[in-house]
Every structure is written in structure tokens, then in C-alpha cells.
CSV table of C-alpha atoms and ligand atoms in Angstrom, one decimal:
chain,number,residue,atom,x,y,z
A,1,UNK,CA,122.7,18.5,45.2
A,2,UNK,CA,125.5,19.5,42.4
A,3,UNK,CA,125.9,17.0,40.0
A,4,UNK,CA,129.5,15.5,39.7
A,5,UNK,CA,131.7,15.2,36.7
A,6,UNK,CA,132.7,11.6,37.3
A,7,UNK,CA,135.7,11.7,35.0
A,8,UNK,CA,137.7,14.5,35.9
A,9,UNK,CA,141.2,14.4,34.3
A,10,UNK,CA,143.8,16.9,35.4
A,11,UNK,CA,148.0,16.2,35.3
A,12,UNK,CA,148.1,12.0,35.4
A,13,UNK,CA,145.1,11.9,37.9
A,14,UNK,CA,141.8,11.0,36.4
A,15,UNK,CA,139.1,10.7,39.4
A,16,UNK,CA,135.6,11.6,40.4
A,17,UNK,CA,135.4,14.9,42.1
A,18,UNK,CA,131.5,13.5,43.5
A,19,UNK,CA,129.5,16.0,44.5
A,20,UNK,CA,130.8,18.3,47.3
A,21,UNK,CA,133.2,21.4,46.7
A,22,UNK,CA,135.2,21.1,43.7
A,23,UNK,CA,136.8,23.7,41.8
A,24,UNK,CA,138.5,23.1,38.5
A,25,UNK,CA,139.9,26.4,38.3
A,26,UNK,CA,141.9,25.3,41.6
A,27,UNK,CA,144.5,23.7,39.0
A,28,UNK,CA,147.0,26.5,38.9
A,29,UNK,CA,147.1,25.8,43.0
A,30,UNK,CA,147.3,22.2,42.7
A,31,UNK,CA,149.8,22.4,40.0
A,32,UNK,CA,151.9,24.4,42.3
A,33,UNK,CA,151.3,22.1,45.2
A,34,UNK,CA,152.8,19.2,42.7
A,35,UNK,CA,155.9,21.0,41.6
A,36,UNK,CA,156.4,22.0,45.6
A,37,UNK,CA,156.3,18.4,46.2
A,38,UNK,CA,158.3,17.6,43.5
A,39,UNK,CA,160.9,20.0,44.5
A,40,UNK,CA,161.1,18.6,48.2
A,41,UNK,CA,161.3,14.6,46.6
A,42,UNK,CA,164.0,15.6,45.1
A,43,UNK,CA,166.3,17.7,47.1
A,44,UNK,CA,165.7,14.7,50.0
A,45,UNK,CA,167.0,12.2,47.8
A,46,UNK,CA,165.9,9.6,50.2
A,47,UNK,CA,168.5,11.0,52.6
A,48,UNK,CA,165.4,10.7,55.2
A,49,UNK,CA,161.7,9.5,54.6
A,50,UNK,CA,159.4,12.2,54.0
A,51,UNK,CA,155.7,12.3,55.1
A,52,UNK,CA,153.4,14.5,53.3
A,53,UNK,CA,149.6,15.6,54.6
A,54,UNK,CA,146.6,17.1,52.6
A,55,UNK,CA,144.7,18.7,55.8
A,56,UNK,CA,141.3,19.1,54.2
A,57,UNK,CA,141.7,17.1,50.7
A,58,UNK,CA,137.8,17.0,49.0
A,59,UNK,CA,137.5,14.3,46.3
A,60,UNK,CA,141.7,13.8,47.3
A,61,UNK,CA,143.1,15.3,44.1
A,62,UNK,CA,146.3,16.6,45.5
A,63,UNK,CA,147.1,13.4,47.4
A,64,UNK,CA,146.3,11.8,44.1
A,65,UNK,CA,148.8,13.8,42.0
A,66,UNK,CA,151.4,14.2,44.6
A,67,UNK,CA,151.6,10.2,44.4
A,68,UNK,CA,151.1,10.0,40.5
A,69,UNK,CA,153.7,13.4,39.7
A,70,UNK,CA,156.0,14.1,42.2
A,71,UNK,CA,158.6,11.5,42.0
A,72,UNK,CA,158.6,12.0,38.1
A,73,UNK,CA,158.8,9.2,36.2
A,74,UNK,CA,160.5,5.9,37.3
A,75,UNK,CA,163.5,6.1,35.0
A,76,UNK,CA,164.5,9.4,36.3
A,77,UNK,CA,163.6,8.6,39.8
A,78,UNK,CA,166.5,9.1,42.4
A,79,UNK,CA,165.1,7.9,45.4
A,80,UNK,CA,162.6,5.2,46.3
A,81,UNK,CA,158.8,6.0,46.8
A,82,UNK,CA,158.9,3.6,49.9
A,83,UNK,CA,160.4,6.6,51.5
A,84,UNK,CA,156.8,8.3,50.8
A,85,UNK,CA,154.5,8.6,53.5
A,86,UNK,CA,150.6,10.1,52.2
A,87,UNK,CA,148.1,11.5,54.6
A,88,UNK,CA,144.8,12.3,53.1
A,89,UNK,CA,142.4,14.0,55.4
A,90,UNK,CA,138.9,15.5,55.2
A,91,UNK,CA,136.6,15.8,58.3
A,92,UNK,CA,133.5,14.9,55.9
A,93,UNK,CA,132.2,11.5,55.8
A,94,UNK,CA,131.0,11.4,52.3
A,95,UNK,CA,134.3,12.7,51.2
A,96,UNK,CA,136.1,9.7,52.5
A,97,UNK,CA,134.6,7.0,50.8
A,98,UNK,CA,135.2,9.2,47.4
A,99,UNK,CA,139.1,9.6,48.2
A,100,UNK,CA,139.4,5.8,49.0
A,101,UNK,CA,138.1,5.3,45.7
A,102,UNK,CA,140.0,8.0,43.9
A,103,UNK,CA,143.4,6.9,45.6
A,104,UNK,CA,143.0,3.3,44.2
A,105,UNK,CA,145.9,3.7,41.6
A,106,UNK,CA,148.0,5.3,44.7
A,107,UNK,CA,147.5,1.3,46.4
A,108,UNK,CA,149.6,0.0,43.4
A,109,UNK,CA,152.8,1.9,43.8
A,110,UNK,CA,155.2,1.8,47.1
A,111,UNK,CA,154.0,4.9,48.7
A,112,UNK,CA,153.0,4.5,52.8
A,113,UNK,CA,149.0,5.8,52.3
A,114,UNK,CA,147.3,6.8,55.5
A,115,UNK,CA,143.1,7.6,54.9
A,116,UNK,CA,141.8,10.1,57.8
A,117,UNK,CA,138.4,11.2,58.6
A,118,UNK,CA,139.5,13.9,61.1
A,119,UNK,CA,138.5,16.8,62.1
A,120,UNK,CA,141.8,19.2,61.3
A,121,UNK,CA,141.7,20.4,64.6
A,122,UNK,CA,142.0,16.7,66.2
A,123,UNK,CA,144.3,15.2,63.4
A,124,UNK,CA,147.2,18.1,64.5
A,125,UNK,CA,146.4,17.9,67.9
A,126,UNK,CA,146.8,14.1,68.1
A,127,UNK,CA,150.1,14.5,65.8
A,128,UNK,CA,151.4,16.7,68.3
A,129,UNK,CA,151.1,14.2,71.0
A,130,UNK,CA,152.7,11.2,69.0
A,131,UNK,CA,155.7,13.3,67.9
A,132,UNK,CA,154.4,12.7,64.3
A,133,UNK,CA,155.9,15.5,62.0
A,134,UNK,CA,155.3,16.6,58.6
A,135,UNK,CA,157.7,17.7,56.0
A,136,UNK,CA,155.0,19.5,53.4
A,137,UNK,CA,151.7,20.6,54.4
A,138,UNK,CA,148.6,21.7,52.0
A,139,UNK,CA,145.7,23.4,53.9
A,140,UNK,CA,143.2,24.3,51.4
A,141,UNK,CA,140.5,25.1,53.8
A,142,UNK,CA,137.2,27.5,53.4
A,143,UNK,CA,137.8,30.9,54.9
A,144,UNK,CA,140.6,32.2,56.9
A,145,UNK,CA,142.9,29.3,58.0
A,146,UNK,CA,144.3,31.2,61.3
A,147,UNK,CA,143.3,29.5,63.8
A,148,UNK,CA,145.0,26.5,62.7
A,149,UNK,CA,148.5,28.2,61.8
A,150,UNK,CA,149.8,27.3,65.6
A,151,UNK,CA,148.7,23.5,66.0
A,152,UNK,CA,150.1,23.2,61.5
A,153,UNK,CA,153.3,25.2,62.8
A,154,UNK,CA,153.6,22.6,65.9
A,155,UNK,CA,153.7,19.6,63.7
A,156,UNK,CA,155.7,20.7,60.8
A,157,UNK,CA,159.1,19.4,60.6
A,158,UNK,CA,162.5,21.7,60.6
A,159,UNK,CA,162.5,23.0,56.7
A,160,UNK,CA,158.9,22.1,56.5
A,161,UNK,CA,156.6,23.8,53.5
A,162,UNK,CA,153.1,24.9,54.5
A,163,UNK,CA,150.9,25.4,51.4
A,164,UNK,CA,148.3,27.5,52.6
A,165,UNK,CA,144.8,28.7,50.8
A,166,UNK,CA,142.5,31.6,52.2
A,167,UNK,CA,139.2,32.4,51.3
A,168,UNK,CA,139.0,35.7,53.6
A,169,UNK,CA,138.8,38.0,51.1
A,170,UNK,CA,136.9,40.3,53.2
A,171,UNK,CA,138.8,41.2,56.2
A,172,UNK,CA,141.9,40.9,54.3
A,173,UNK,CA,141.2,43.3,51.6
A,174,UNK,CA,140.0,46.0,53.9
A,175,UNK,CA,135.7,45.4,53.5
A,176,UNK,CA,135.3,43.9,57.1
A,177,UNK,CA,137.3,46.6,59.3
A,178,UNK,CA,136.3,44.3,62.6
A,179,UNK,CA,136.6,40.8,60.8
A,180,UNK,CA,140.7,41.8,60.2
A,181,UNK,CA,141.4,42.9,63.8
A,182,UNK,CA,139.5,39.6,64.8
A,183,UNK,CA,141.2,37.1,62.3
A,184,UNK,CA,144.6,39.2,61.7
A,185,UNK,CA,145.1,41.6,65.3
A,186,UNK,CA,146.0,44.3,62.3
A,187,UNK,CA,144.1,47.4,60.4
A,188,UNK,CA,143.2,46.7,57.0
A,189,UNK,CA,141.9,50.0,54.7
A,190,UNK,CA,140.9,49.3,50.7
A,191,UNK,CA,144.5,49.5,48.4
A,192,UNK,CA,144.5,49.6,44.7
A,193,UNK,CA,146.6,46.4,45.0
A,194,UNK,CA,144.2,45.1,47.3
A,195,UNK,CA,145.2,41.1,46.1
A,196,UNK,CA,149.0,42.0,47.3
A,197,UNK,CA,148.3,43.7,50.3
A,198,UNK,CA,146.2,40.4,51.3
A,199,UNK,CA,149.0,38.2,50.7
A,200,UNK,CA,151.4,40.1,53.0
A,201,UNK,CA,148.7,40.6,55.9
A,202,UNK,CA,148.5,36.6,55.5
A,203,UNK,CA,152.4,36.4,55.6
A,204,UNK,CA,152.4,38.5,59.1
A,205,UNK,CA,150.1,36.3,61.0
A,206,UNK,CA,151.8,33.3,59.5
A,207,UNK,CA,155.4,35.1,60.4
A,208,UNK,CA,153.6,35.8,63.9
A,209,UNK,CA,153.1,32.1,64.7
A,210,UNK,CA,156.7,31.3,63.6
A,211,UNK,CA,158.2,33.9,65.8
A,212,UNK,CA,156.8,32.5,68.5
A,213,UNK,CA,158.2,29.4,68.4
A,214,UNK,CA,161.6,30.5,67.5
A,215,UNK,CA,161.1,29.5,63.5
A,216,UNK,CA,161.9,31.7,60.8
A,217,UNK,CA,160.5,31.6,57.7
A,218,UNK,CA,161.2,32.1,53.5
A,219,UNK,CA,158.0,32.8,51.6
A,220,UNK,CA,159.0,30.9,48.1
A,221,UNK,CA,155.9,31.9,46.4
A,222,UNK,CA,152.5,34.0,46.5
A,223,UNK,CA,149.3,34.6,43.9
A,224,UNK,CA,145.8,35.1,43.8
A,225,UNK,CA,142.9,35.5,41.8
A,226,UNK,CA,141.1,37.7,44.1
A,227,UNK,CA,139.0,35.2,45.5
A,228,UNK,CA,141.3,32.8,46.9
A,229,UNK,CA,145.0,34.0,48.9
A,230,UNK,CA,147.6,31.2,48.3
A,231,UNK,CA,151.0,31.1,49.5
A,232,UNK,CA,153.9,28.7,49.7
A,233,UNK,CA,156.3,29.0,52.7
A,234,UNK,CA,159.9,27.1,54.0
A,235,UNK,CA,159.7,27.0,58.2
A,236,UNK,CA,163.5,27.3,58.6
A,237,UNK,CA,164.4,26.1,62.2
A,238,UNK,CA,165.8,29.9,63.3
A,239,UNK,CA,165.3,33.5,62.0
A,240,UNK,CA,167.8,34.6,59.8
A,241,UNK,CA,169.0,37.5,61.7
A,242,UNK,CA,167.2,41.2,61.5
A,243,UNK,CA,164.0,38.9,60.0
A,244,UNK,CA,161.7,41.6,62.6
A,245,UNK,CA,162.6,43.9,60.3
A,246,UNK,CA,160.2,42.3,57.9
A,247,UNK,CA,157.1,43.1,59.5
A,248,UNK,CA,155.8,46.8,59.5
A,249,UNK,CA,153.0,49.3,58.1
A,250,UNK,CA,152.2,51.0,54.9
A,251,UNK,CA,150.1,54.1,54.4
A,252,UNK,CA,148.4,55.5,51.3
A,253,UNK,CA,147.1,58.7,51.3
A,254,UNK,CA,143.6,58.9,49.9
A,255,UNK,CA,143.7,62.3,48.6
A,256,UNK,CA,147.0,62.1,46.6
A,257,UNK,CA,147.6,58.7,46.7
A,258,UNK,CA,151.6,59.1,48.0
A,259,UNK,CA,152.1,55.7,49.7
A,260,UNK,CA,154.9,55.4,52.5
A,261,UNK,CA,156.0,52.2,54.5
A,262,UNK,CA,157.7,51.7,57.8
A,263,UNK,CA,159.1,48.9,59.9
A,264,UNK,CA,157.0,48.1,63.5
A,265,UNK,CA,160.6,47.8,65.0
A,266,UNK,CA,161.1,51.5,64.1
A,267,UNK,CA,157.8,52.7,63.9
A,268,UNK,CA,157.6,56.9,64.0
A,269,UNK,CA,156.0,59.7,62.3
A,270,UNK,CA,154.9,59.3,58.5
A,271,UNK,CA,156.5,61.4,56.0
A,272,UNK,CA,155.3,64.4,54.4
A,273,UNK,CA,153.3,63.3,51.2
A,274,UNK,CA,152.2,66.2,48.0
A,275,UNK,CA,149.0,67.5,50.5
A,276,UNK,CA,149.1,70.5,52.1
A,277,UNK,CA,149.7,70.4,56.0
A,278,UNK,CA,146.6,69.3,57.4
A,279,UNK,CA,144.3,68.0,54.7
A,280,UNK,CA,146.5,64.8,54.1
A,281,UNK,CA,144.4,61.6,54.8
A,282,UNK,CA,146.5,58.5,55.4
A,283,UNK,CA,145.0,55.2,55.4
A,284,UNK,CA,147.3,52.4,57.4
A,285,UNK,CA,147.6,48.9,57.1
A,286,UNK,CA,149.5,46.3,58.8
A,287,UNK,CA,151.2,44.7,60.5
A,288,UNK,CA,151.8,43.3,56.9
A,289,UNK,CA,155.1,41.3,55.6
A,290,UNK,CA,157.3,44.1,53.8
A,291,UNK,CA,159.8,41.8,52.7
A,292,UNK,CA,160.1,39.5,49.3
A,293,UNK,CA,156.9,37.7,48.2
A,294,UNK,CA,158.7,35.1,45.8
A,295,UNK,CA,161.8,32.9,45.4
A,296,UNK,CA,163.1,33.5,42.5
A,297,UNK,CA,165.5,30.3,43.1
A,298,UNK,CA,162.4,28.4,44.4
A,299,UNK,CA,160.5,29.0,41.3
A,300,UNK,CA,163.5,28.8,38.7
A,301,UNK,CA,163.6,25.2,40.2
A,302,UNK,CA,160.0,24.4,40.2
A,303,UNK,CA,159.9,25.4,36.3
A,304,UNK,CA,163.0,23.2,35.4
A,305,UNK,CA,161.6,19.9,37.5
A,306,UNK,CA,158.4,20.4,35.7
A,307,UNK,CA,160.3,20.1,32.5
A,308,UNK,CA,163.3,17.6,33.4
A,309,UNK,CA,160.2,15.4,35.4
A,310,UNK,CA,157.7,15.8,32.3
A,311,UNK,CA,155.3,16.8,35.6
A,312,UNK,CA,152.2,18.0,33.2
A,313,UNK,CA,151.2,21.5,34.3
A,314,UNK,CA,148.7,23.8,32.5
A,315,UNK,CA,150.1,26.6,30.0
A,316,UNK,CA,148.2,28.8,32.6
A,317,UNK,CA,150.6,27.5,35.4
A,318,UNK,CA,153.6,27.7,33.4
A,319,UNK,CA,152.7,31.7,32.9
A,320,UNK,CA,152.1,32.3,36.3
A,321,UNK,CA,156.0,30.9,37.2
A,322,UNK,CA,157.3,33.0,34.7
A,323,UNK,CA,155.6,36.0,35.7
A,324,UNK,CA,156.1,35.5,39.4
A,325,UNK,CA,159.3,34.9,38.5
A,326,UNK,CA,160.2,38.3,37.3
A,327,UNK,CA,159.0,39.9,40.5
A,328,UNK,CA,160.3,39.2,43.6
A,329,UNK,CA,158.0,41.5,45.4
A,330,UNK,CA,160.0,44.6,46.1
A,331,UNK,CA,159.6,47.1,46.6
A,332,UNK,CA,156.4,46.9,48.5
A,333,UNK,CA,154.5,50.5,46.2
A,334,UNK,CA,152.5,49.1,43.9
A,335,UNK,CA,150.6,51.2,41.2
A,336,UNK,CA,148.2,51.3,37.9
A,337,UNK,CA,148.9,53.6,35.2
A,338,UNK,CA,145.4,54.1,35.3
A,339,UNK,CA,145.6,56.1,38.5
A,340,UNK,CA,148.2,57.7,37.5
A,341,UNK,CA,146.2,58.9,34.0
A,342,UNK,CA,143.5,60.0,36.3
A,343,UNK,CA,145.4,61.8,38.6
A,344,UNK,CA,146.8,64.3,35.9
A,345,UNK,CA,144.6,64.1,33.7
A,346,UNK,CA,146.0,61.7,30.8
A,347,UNK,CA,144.0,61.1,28.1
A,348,UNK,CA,144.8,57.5,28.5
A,349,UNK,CA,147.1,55.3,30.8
A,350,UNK,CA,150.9,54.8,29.8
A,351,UNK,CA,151.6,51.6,28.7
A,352,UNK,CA,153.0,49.5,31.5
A,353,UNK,CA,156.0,48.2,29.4
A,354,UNK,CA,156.8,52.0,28.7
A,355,UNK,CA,156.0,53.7,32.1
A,356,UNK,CA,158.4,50.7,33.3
A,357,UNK,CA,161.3,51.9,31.1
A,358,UNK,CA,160.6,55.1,31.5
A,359,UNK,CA,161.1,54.9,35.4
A,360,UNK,CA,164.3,52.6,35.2
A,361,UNK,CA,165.8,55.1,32.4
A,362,UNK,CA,165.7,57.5,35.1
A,363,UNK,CA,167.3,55.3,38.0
A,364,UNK,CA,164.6,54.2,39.5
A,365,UNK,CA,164.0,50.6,40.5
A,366,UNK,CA,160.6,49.5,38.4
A,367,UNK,CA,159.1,45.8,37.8
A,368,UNK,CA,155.6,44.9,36.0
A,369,UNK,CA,153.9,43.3,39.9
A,370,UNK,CA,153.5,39.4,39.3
A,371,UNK,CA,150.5,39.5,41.7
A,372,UNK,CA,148.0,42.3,40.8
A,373,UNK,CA,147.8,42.4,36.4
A,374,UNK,CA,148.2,45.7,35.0
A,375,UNK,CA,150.1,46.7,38.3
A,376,UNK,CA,154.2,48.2,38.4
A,377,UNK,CA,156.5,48.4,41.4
A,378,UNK,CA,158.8,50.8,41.6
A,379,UNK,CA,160.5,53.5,44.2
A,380,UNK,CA,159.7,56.4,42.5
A,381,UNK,CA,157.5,58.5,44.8
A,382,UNK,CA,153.9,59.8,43.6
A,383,UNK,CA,155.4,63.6,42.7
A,384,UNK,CA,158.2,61.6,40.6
A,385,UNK,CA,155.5,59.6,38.8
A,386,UNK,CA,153.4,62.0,37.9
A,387,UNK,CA,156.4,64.2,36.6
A,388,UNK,CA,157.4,61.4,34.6
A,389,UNK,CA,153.8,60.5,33.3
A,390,UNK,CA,153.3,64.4,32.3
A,391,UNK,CA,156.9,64.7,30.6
A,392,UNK,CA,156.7,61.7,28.5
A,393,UNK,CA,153.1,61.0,27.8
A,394,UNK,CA,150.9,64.3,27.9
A,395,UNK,CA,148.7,64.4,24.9
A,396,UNK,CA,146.3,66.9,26.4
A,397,UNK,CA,143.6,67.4,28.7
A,398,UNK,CA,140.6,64.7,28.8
B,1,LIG,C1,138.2,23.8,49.8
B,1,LIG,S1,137.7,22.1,50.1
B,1,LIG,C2,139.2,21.2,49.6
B,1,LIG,C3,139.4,21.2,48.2
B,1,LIG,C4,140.6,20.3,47.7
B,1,LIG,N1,141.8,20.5,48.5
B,1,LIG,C5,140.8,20.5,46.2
B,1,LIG,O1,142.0,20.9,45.8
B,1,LIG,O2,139.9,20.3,45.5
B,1,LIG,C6,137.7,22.0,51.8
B,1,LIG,C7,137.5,20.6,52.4
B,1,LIG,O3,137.7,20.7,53.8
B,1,LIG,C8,136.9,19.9,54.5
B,1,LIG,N2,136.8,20.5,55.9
B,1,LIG,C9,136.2,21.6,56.3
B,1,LIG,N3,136.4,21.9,57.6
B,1,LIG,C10,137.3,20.9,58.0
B,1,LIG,C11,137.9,20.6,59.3
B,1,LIG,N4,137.8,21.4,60.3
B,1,LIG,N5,138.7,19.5,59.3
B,1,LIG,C12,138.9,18.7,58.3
B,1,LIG,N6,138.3,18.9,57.1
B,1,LIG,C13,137.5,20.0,56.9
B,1,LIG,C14,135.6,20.0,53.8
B,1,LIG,O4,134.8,18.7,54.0
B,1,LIG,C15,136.1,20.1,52.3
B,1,LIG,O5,136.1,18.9,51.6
């Protein structure tokens, strides 16, 4: 059995982990989760009572610092935290008895605390039945979450926020060809910016859901580390109109690399990329989410409650908003300077900074990608890029 760290500090929550899963790398998630809260709290302005549910919670630390950060500290305060309501779930026995504990200091303020020992499958089904809905959702579960997404959608309330975690990495990053049409209904082949294309595969099947209940939806934010898929979305109570238009394919051909994308609403033949007829080799993904990955209003918000609330996020966190915050996600192409170097030959990549400049210089749209490090968007196509690379940063053969 793992040994627990029975002091774990992280934000204002100090608690014991025990001895089941815990990850303290996890913190740029939770800190996330926090400022989402936060952000909710505080555009309610106890207009309504909101009720909040960590699905799968471990020891409890995001219940914990939901009730400890979210409504920032009582002198700034705008609204009560008896309009709070806190479920904390986990299915696991052992776990319960550890959150109790951990959610002691939660007993002393004025939030509504509800302790579950549910399976996930039963809680939702159950909240279903009693009209019980949720306005912010965290499922931080092990695997791929999909088979939850319909009962979650059923229960969250109009404007909801599902924070979801996935720990497919496999299916979703185009190693387990049958494991993606099982869990996703979609073709997944290996991408350079395998991390994003994960993300937006997760963003169909969650848009999928939505649809078909009539609910739109606004991603607001989107990261990973490669091993775990997180992503923060609004449920609005309609589609904004044309939002079809946001789900469609993109191809990548693995001998020269061109990458194309088209919408499934007006799906046709590929364009031409730099092969010759015939010996071009597309690989195709999707259905994926072509549209934004971030909210840029969503996370200049977030940034400014953590400061105005004192909410204590890690540096690490703080990064991430800012760099998330400087790409919204569009356009979909993603690429490395690296490939490009290789493709030539360059004796070494182009900076990304310069190869950025570079491309906008010449009218083209161009952004360092939040998601995937040492990754640029842009709308250049691949002939462009390499005429660009060769022009400004040829220093001879390899
Ligand atoms: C990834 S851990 C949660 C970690 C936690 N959210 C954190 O930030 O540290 C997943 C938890 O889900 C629980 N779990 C797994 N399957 C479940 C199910 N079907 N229903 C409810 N809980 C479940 C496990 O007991 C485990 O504690």
C-alpha cells in the first residue's frame, strides 16, 4: 500500500491525501477548478443558490478548496455562502471516511455540505429523477469519461460548467485505432500536435451529447500535459446558430506533411497538397471540434478574480492562463519548427518567436499554440512555410 503524506498543503486547504490515488501535480487542474468556481460565485451574486458536485473527489481536495477559495475572502464577499450547496462524491468506501475528515473546516462555515458514497452512475441517475440540478460539475475520473457525458449533461443546470479530466490518452491520440471508434465513433491517426488534437476529439463527443439535447456549448478553456485531457465548458441552454459548423475533419498528409480541414456539414473532396497525383497519403481524423479552444474573456476573468480574491494559485497556474490566454485556438494547423527544419533540410529549427514574425510580416495569421510547447498556428500552408523557412533562415545543408 502507498504510503500517505498526511499533511498535504495546497491553496488554503491543508488535508491528508491517505493512501489511494493522489496526484500533486493535479494542482494546475484544481487551481483551475477553484478560479471556475470562483468565477461562477461571483457572477451569481446570490441572485439564485448555486449547488456545486465533485463526481469522483479522492481525499476531497477540490470540494475542500472550492469551500475554502471560491467565495474569496469575507470582506470582499458579495453574496452569502448559505447560498452554497457542496456535493462530495466518491464510490470508494475508504475514500469517504478520509473526505469527512478532510471537510471538517468546510462544517464551520455556512456552506450546505452533502457527503456521497455513490457510485457516479447511480448519484446522476438518482439526480435525474429528483429534478436535482447542478450549476458546476468536476469529473476527474480514471480513463475516458464518455459514458457518463449524457446522464452529467442531464443533470447540469442551464449555463452549467462541466470540468471534465480524461486519461485516454491512447485512443485519443491515435495508438488504439479500435479503442477511438469504440469510445469516440471517430478515426483518430498519430498528429505532431497529438495533445491538441485530443482535446478537440474530446470536445466533439462532449458537443455530440449537447446536440442532442438541444444544448449548445462554449469551451472556455483546454490544456494537457499529455497524460491527462482537461477541459472546461459553459452548457448554454441553445446553439448559437451555424454552431454544426464547428464539428468536422482534418487531414495531414504523411509524406509532405500539408494539413487540410473541412466541416462534416460540407464534407467533399480534400485539396491538392505539394505530392504528386497519386503518391499523396492523407491521414484523417475526426469528427473533432474545429472551432476556438479558449475564452479569452473566460480566462482574462479567471486571472483578475485570482488577484482581486487573493485565491492562492501556483506560479505554474498563473503561466498556463497567460499562455492559454494568447491563443484562442485558431486556426486549427498546428506545427514545430523542427519539422519544418527537417523537411528542408535546416541546419537547425527557426526560432518560434522569429518563424512567428516572420509569417505575420507576410499577412499571415500566426500564434505560439498554448496547448502543445514549442508548437505555432498559423494559415500559411506547408509550400508557404517552407518558402519562408528557406528565404529567411537557410544556413546550408545538414
Ligand atoms: C482520479 S481520482 C480523483 C482525484 C481527485 N479529484 C483529485 O483531484 O485528487 C478518481 C476517483 O474516482 C473514484 N471512482 C472511480 N470510479 C467511480 C465511479 N464509478 N463512481 C464514483 N467514484 C468513482 C475513485 O475511488 C477515485 O477516488
Amino acid at each position: 500500500m502507498k504510503e500517505s503524506i498526511s499533511n498535504y498543503q495546497e491553496g488554503y486547504a491543508s488535508l491528508d491525501p491517505g493512501a489511494g490515488f493522489f496526484r500533486p501535480d493535479s494542482i494546475l487542474a484544481r487551481d483551475f477548478s477553484v478560479l471556475t468556481a470562483a468565477l461562477q460565485f461571483y457572477e451569481n451574486k446570490g441572485r439564485k443558490s448555486l449547488r456545486w458536485l465533485d463526481l469522483m473527489s479522492g481525499c476531497g481536495i477540490r470540494s475542500l478548496r472550492w469551500g475554502l477559495e471560491a467565495g474569496g475572502p469575507e470582506d470582499k464577499r458579495e453574496s452569502s455562502l448559505k447560498d452554497l450547496e457542496i456535493w462530495v462524491n466518491d464510490a470508494d468506501i475508504d475514500r469517504c471516511k478520509l473526505i469527512n475528515t478532510n471537510l471538517q473546516p468546510l462544517l464551520k462555515k455556512e456552506i450546505s455540505l452533502f457527503f456521497k458514497n455513490d457510485l457516479a452512475e447511480d448519484l446522476l441517475a438518482r439526480s435525474y429523477l429528483d429534478k436535482c440540478f447542478f450549476d458546476l460539475v468536476d469529473l476527474d475520473c480514471f480513463g475516458c469519461p464518455n459514458s457518463l457525458l449524457q446522464p452529467l449533461m442531464r443533470v447540469l443546470a442551464f449555463d452549467g460548467i462541466l470540468i471534465l479530466s480524461s486519461t485516454d490518452g491512447r485512443s485519443t491520440t491515435g495508438h488504439d485505432d479500435i479503442g477511438a471508434i469504440r469510445s469516440l465513433s471517430a478515426s483518430v491517426r498519430t498528429h505532431p500536435a497529438s495533445w491538441e488534437i485530443a482535446l478537440r476529439l474530446q470536445l466533439a463527443a462532449i458537443a455530440r451529447q449537447a446536440w442532442l439535447l438541444g444544448r449548445g456549448l462554449e469551451p472556455l478553456t483546454c490544456f494537457s500535459d499529455g497524460r491527462t485531457f482537461r477541459i472546461f465548458v459553459r452548457f448554454r441552454r441553445n446553439l448559437v446558430q451555424d454552431e454544426e459548423t464547428q464539428i468536422g475533419f482534418l487531414s495531414r498528409c504523411e509524406m509532405c506533411g500539408a494539413q487540410s480541414s473541412q466541416t462534416l456539414i460540407k464534407l467533399s473532396e480534400w485539396k491538392k497538397c505539394l505530392c504528386k497525383s497519386g503518391s499523396a497519403r492523407l491521414s484523417i481524423s475526426g469528427p473533432l471540434w474545429l472551432g476556438p479552444l479558449q475564452s479569452p474573456n473566460f480566462l482574462i476573468v479567471i486571472k483578475h478574480l485570482a488577484q482581486q480574491l487573493t485565491i492562492p494559485i501556483a506560479d505554474r497556474s498563473e503561466k498556463l492562463i497567460d499562455r492559454l490566454q494568447s491563443d484562442q485556438g485558431l486556426p486549427i494547423f498546428s506545427w514545430s519548427t523542427h519539422e519544418l527544419a527537417s523537411r528542408l533540410p535546416l541546419e537547425a529549427p527557426p526560432k518560434l518567436r522569429s518563424m512567428i514574425r516572420c509569417l505575420k510580416q507576410e499577412g499571415y495569421q500566426a500564434f505560439a499554440n498554448g496547448i502543445v510547447p514549442g508548437h505555432f498556428r498559423t494559415n500559411a500552408s506547408i509550400g508557404e512555410l517552407l518558402r519562408i523557412c528557406e528565404e529567411k533562415f537557410f544556413q546550408g545543408f545538414k
